[in-house]
Coordinates of C-alpha atoms in Angstrom, one line a residue:
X1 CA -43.6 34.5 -39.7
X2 CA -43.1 30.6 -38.7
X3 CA -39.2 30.7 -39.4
X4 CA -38.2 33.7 -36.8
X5 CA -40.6 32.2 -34.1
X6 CA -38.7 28.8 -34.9
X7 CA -35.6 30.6 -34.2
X8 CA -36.3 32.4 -31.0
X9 CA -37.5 29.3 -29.6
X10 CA -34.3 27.4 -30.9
X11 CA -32.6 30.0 -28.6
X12 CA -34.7 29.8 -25.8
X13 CA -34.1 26.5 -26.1
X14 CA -30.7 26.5 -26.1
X15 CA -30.6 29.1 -23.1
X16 CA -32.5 26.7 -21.2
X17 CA -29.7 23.7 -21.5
X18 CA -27.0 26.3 -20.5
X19 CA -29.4 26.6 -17.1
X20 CA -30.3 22.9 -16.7
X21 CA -27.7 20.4 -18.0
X22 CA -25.0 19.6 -15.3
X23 CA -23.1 17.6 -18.1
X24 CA -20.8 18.1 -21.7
X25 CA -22.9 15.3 -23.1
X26 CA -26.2 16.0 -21.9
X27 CA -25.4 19.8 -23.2
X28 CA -24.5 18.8 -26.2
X29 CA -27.0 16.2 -27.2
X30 CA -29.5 19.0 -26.5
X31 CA -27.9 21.6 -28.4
X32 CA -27.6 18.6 -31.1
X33 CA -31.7 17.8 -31.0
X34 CA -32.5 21.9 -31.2
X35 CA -30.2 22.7 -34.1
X36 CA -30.7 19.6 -36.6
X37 CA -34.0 20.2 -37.7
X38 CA -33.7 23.8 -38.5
X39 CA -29.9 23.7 -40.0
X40 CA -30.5 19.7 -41.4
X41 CA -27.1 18.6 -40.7
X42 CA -25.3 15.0 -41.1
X43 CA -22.7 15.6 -38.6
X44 CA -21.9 18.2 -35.6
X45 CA -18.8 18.8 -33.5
X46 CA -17.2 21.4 -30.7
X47 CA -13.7 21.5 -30.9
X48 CA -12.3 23.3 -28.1
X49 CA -9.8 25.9 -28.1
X50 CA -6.7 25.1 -26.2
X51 CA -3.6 27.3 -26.4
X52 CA -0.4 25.9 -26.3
X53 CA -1.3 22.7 -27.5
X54 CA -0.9 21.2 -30.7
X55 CA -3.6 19.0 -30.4
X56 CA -7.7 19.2 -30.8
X57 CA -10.3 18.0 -28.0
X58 CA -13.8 17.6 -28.7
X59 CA -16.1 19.3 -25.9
X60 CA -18.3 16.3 -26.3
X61 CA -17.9 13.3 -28.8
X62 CA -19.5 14.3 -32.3
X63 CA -23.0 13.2 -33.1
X64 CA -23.8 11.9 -36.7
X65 CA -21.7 10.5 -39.6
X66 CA -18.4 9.2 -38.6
X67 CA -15.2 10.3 -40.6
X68 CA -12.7 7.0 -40.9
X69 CA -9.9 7.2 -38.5
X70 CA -11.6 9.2 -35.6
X71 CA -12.5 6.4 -33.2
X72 CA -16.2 6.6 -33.3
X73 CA -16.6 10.2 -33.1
X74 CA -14.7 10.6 -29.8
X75 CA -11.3 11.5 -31.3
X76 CA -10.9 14.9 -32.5
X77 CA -9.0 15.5 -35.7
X78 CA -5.3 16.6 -34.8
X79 CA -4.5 18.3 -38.2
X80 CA -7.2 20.7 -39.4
X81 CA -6.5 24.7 -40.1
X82 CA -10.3 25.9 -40.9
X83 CA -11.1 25.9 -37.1
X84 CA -7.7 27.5 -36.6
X85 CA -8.5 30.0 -39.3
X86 CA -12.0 30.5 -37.7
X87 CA -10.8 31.0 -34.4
X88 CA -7.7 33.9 -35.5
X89 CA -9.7 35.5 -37.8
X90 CA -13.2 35.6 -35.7
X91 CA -15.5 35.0 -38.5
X92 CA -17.7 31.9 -40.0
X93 CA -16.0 29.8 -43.2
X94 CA -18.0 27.9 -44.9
X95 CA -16.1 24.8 -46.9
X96 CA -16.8 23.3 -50.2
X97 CA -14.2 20.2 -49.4
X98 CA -14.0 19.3 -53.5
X99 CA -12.6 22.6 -54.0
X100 CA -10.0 22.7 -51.3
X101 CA -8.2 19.5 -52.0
X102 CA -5.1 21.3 -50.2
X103 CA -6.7 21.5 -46.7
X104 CA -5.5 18.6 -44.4
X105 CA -8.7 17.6 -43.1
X106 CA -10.2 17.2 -46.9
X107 CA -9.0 13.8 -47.5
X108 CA -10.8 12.3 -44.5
X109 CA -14.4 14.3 -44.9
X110 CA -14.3 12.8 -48.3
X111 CA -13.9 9.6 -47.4
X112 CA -17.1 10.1 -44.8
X113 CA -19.0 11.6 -48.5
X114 CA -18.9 14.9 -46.5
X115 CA -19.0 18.0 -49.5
X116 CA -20.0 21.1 -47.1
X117 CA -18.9 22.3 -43.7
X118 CA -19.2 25.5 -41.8
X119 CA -17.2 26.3 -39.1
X120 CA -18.2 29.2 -36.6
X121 CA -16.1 30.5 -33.9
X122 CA -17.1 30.6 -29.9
X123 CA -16.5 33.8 -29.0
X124 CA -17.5 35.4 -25.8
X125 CA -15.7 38.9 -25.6
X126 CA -12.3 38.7 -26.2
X127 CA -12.3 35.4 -25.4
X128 CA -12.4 32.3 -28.0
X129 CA -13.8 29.5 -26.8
X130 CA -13.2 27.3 -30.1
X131 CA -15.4 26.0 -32.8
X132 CA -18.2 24.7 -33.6
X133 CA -18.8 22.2 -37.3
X134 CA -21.8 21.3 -39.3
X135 CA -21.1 18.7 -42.1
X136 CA -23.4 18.0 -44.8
X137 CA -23.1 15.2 -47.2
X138 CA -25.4 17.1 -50.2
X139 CA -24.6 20.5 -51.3
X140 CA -25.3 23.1 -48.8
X141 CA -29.3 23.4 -48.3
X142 CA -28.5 26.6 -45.9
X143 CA -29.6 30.2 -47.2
X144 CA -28.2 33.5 -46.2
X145 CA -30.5 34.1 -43.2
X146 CA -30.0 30.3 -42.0
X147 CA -26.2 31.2 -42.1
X148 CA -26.9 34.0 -40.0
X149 CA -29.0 32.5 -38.0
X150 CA -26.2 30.0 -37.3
X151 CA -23.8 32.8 -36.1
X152 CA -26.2 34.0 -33.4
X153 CA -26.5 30.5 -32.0
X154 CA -22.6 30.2 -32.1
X155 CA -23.1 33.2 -29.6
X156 CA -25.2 31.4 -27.3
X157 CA -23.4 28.1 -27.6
X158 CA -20.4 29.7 -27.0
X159 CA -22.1 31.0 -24.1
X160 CA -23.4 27.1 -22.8
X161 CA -19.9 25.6 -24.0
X162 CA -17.7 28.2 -21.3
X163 CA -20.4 27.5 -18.4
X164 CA -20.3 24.0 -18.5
X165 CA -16.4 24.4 -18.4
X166 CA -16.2 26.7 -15.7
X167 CA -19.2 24.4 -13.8
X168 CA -16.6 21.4 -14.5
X169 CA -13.9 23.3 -13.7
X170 CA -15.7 24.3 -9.8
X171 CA -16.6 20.4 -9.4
X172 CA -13.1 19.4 -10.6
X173 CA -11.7 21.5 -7.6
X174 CA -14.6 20.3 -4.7
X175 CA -13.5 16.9 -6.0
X176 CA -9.9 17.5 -5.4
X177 CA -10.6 19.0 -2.8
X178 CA -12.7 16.0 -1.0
X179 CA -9.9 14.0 -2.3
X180 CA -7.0 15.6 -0.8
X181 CA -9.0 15.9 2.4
X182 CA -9.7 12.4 2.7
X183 CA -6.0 11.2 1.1
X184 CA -4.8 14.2 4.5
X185 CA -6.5 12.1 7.1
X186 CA -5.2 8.6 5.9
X187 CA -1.9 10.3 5.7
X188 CA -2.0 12.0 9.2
X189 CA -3.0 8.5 10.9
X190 CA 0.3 6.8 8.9
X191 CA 2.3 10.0 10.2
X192 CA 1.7 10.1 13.7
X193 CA 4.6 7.8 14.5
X194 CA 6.7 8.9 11.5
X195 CA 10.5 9.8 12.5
X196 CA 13.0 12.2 11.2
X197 CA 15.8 11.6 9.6
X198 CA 18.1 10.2 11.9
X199 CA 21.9 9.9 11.0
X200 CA 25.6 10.8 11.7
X201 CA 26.9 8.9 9.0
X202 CA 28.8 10.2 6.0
X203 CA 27.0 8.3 3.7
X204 CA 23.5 9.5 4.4
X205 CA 25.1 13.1 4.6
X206 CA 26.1 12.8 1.5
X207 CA 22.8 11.6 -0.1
X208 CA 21.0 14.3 1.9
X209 CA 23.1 16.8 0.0
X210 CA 21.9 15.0 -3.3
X211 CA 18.8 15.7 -2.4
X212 CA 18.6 19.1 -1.2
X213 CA 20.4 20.0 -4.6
X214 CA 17.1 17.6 -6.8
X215 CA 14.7 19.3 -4.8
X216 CA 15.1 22.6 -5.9
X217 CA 13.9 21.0 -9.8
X218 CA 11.2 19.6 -11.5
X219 CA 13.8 16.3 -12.3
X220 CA 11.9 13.4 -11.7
X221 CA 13.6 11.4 -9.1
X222 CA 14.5 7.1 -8.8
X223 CA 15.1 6.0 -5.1
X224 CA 16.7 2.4 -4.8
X225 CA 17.4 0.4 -2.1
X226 CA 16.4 -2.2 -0.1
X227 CA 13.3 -2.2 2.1
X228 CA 13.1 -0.1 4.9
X229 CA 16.1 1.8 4.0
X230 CA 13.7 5.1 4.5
X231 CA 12.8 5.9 1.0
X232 CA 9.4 7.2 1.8
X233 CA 11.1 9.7 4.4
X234 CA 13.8 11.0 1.5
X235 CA 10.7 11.3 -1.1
X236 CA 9.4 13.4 1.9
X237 CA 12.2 15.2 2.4
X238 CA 13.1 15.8 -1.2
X239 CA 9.1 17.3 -1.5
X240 CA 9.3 19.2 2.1
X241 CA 13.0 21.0 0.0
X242 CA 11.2 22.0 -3.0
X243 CA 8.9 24.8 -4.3
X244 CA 5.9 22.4 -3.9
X245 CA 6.4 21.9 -0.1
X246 CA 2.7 24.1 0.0
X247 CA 1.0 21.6 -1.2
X248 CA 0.7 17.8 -0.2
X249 CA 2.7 15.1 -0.8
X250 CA 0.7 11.8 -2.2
X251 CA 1.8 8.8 -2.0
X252 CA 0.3 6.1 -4.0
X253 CA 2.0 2.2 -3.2
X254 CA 2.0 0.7 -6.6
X255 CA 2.0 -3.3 -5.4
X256 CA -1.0 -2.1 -3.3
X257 CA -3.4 -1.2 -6.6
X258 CA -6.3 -3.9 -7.6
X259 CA -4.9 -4.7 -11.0
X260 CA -8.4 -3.8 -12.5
X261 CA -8.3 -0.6 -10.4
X262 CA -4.9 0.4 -11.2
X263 CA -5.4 3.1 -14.0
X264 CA -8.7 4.4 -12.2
X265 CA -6.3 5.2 -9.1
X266 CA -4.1 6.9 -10.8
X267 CA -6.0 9.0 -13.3
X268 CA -9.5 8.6 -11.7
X269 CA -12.7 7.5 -13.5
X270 CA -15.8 9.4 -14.6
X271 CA -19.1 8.4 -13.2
X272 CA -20.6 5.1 -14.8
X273 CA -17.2 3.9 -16.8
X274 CA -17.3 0.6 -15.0
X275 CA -19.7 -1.6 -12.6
X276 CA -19.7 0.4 -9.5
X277 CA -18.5 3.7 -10.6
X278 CA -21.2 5.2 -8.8
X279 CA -19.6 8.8 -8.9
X280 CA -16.7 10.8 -10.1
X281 CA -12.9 9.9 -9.0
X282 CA -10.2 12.6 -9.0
X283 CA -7.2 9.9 -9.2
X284 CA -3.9 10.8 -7.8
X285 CA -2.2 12.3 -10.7
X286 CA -4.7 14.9 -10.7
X287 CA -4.6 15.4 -7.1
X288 CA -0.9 15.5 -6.9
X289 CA -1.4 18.4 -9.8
X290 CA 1.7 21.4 -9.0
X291 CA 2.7 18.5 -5.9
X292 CA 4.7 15.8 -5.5
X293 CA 3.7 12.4 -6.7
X294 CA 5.2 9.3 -4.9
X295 CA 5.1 5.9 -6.9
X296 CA 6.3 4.0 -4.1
X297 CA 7.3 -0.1 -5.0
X298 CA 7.2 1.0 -8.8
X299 CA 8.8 -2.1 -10.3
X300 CA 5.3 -3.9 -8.7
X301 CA 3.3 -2.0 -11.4
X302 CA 1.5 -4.5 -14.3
X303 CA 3.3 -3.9 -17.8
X304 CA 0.1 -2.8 -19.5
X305 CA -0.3 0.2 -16.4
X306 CA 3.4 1.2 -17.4
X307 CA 2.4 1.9 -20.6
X308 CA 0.2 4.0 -19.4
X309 CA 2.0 5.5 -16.9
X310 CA 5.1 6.5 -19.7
X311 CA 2.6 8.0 -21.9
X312 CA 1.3 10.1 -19.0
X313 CA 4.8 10.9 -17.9
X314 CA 6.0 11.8 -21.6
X315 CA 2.7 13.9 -22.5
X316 CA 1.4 15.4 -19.5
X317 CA -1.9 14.8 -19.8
X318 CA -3.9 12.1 -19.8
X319 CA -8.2 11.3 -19.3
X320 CA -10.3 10.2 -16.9
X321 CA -11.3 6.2 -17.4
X322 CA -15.0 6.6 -19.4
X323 CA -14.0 10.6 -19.8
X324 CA -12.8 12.0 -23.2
X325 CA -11.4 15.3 -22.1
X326 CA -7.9 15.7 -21.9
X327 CA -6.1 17.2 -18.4
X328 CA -3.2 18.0 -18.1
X329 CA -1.1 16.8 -14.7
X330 CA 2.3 19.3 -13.3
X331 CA 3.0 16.8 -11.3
X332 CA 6.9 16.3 -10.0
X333 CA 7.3 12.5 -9.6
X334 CA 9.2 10.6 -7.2
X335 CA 9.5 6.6 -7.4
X336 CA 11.2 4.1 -6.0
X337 CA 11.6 0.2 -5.5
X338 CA 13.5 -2.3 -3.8
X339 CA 14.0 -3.9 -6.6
X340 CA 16.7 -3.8 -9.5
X341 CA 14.8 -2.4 -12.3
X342 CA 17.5 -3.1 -14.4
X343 CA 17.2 -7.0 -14.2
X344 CA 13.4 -6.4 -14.4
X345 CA 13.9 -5.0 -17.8
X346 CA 15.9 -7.8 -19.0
X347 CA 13.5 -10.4 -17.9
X348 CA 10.7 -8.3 -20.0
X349 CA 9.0 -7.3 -16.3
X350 CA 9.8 -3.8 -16.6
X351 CA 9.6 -1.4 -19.5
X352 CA 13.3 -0.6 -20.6
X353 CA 11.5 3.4 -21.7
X354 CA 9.6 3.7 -19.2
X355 CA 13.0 2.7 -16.5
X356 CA 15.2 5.1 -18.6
X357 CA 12.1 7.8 -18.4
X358 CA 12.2 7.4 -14.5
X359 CA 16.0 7.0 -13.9
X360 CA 16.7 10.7 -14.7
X361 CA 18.0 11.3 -11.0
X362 CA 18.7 8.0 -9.4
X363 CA 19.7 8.2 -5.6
X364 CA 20.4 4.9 -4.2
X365 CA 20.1 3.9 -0.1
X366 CA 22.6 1.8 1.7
X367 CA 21.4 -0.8 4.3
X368 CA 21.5 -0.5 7.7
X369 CA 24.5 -2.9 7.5
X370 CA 26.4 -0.5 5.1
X371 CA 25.9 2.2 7.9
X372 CA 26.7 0.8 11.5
X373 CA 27.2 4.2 13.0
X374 CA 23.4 5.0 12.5
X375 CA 23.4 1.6 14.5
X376 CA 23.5 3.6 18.0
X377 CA 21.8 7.1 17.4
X378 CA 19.0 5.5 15.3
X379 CA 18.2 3.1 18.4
X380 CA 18.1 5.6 21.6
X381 CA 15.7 7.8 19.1
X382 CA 13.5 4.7 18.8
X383 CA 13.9 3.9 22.7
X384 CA 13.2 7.7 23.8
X385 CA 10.3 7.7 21.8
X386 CA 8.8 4.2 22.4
X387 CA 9.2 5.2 26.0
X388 CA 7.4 8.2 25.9
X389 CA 4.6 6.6 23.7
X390 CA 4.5 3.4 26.3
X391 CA 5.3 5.0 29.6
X392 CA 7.9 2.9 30.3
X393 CA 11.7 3.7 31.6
X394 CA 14.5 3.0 29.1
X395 CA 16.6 0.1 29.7
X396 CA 20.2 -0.1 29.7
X397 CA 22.3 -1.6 26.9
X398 CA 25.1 -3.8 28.2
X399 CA 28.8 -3.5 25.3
X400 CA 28.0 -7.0 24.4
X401 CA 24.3 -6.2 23.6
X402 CA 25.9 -3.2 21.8
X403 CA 28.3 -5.1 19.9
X404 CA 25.9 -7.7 18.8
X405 CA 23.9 -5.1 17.3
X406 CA 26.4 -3.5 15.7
X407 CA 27.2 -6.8 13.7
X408 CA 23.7 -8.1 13.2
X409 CA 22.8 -7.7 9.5
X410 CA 19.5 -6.1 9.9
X411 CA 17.5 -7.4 6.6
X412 CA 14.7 -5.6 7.8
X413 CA 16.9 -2.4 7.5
X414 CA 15.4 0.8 9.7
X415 CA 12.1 -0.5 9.9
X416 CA 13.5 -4.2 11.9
X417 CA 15.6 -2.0 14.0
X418 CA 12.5 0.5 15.0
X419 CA 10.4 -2.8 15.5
X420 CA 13.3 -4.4 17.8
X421 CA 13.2 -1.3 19.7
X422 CA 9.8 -1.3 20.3
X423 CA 9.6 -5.1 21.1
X424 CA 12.8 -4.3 23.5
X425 CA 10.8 -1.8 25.6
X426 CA 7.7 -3.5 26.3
X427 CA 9.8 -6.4 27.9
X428 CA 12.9 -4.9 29.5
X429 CA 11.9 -1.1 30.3
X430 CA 14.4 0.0 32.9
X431 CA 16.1 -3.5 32.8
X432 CA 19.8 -4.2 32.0
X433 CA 19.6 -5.5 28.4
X434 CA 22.2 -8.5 27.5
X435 CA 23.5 -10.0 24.5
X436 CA 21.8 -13.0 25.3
X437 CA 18.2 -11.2 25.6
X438 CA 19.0 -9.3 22.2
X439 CA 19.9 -13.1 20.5
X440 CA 16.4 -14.6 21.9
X441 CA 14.3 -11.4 20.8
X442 CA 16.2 -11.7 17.2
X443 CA 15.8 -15.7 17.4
X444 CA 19.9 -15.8 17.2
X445 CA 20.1 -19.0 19.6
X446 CA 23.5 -19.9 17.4
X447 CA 27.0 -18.0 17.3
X448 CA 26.3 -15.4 14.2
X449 CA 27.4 -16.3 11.3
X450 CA 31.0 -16.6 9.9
X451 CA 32.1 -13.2 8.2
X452 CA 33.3 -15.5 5.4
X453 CA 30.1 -16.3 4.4
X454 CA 28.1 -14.9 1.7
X455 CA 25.8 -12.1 2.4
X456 CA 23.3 -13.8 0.8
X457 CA 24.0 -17.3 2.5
X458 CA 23.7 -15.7 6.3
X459 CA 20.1 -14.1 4.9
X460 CA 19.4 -17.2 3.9
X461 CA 19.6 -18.7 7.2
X462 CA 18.5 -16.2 9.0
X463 CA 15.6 -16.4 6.9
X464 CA 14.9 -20.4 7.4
X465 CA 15.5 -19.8 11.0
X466 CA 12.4 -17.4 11.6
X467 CA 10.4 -20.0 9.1
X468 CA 11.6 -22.8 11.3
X469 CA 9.9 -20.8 14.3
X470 CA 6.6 -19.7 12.5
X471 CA 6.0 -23.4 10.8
X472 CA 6.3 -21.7 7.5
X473 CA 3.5 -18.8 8.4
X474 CA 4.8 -15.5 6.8
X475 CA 1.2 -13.9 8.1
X476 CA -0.1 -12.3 11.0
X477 CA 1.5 -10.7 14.5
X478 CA 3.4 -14.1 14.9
X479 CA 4.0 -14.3 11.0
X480 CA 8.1 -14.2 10.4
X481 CA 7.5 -11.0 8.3
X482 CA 6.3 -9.6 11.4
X483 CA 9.4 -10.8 12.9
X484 CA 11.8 -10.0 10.4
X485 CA 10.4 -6.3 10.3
X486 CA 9.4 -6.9 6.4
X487 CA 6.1 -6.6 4.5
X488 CA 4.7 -9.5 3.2
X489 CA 4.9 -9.5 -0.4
X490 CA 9.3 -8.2 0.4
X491 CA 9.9 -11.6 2.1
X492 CA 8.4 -13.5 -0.6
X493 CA 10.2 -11.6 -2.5
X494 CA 13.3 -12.6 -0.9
X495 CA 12.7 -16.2 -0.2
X496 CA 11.6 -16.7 -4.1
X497 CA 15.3 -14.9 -5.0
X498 CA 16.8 -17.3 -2.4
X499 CA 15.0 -20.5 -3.7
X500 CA 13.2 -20.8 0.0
X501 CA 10.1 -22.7 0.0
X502 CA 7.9 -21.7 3.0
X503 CA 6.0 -25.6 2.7
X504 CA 8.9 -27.0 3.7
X505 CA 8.8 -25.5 7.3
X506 CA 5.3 -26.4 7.7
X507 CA 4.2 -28.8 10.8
X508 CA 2.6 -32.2 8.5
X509 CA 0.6 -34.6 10.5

């Protein structure tokens, strides 16, 4: 009467772990310590069923022998028909591998000395679960009842294996959910201020169009231009057009990412995969799952994170860093650089794939310069709204004043012009503005450049002008990327293109 008693407490034991464990591995370590010494096995697995794909996940890494090829027991085997066959035909096969030479896992069980399996669905109701493996390296010690036995625990394991997935499945979602909440409010604070749209210009009309037409696909889509052209606010747009509009936009600023941090941004991290993963991190991929994804500055992103990135954007899916399950990611992606991508591939900075991958849909910005009749509509938005956010009258813009902004070059694009505004109401509100007050504020105190001269040439100077003010500083309120309306890294950027060294500006002495 020992063996039964054994049994019902191997399933009490088992029904326990379905109560208590909060985790695959945990689960399946238990399951693992009840079932080996009753049904003396060298090696057990739980493949999991997942229709649609061709591939095979384990719930949890096997435990015991390790088969050659399968990464220390956390890759599952991707070409193997007897869980297939258990799983259609509902029913337990057991394997003698040296009489089925013709199965495609044989070859690498016999490499592991592996002679026996058994593979037993999971089956709760209709529902199939997947499989779960014993291996043994002897012939098989298990007798008739044991076999049987084995069946009834593939009930209750089937059981523990569909909890713990539906438990993940609840925490995945709260996670997300925290996620997106907390992504909401960062967005919300960078929104207050954000501006429409603003245009009469052909050219953005007909980009507009472009994009209305993209946004009603999946197509992923490659923004160009220079900085502050307004690609965030098309990517916006282009999301705000499409089927997805319901749910939020994410943004993720690839030359922001921590090198070291990049991939755990991204695609998130499980708890403990790293010093100072104290808990589980959704990463933006899944958070942007049936959304829009925005890789903002793309060409900024390390080579061995575009790898990464291409395989996630080829296959779908991808894991958690430390996790072994796969998920997979509907995520529409948008990305965009100032940068030319293509000269980054040439120089080996940019994955030649991974540029073709993203270039599906290429929409390029002009600059402000390209566009001089957004010149005037795009600066009484900015004054209206700058007065009604500083309680100050708008000033008046004299034709000189006009003209001069009309041929200033704007580096800075839409974001220089918006800052110029701004800077123009705090210190002329309801004043007559000249061309004289526009040339101090833009630290023109010469003629403007020759149109002769090469575009590049009166950047250039422009450029070593502000320098010459800021004594080389590039930092801070003061900083000339403050001044020129750029970000940081974009002026360095530019000066290291235009062979500008900021040293030579600095005060010596």
């Amino acid at each position: 009467m020992e063996q039964p008693i054994d049994k019902y407490q191997t399933l009490l034991r088992i029904n326990n772990a379905i109560i208590h464990q909060r985790s695959r591995d945990g689960l399946f370590r238990e399951i693992t310590s009840v079932l080996q010494p009753l049904l003396r096995f060298d090696r057990i697995s739980i493949l999991l069923n997942q229709p649609g794909k061709m591939n095979w996940d384990y719930f949890s890494p096997a435990i015991g022998v390790t088969i050659p090829g399968l990464k220390n027991n956390t890759k599952a085997p991707q070409k193997a028909l007897v869980p297939i066959k258990a799983m259609t035909e509902k029913k337990t096969i057991v394997v003698d591998v040296l009489h089925e030479p013709h199965l495609p896992e044989a070859e690498m069980l016999k490499k592991a000395h592996l002679k026996w399996f058994v593979c037993s669905p999971l089956i709760i109701g209709e529902k199939v679960v997947g499989t779960i493996q014993l291996f043994y390296r002897n012939a098989l010690p298990l007798q008739e009842d044991e076999l049987d036995f084995f069946k009834q625990v593939s009930q209750q394991v089937a059981i523990a294996v569909d909890n713990m997935l539906a438990y993940e499945e609840l925490e995945r979602l709260r996670d997300r959910l925290a996620e997106e909440k907390s992504y909401l409010k960062r967005e919300v604070e960078q929104l207050k201020d954000q501006q429409e749209i603003i245009y009469v210009s052909p050219v953005m009309d007909k980009i507009l169009d472009q994009a209305r037409s993209v946004a009603a696909t999946d197509t992923t889509v490659l923004l160009t231009g220079e900085t502050g052209t307004g690609k965030d606010m098309v990517a916006r747009f282009i999301h705000r057009q499409s089927d997805r509009s319901q749910n939020t936009f994410i943004k993720v600023n690839c030359a922001a990412l921590v090198p070291t941090l990049i991939e755990s941004e991204l695609f998130g991290h499980e708890r403990g995969a790293f010093t100072g993963a104290l808990t589980r991190k959704i990463g933006r991929f899944e958070v942007a799952d049936k959304s829009t994804l925005f890789l903002d500055e793309i060409g900024e992103l390390p080579l061995p994170a575009q790898a990464k990135l291409l395989q996630v954007l080829q296959d779908r899916m991808f894991e958690r860093v430390g996790g072994t399950a796969t998920i997979q990611t509907n995520a529409r992606i948008i990305a965009a650089t100032n940068q030319d991508l293509k000269v980054l591939v040439a120089e080996k900075k940019f994955r030649e794939d991974l540029f073709y991958r993203l270039n599906i849909f290429p929409l390029h910005l002009p600059p402000l310069r390209d566009r001089p009749e957004d010149i005037p509509i795009l600066g009484k938005y900015f004054a209206d709204r700058y007065c009604e956010k500083l309680h100050r009258d708008r000033p008046f813009f004299s034709k000189d004043a006009i003209d001069l902004l009309l041929q200033y070059h704007w580096p800075g694009n839409v974001r220089e012009l918006e800052n110029f505004i701004g800077r123009v109401i705090i210190l002329y509100g309801h004043q007559k503005v000249t061309a004289e007050k526009i040339r101090a504020l833009l630290n023109l105190n010469s003629p403007l450049p020759s149109p002769c001269l090469r575009l590049e040439e009166i950047e250039r100077q422009h450029i070593e002008k502000v320098l010459g003010m800021t004594q080389g500083i590039l930092s801070g309120p003061s900083g000339a990327a403050t001044l020129l309306g750029l970000k940081r890294g974009t002026l360095q950027y530019r000066m290291k293109k235009l062979k500008i060294s900021p040293a030579a500006f600095k005060r010596h002495g």
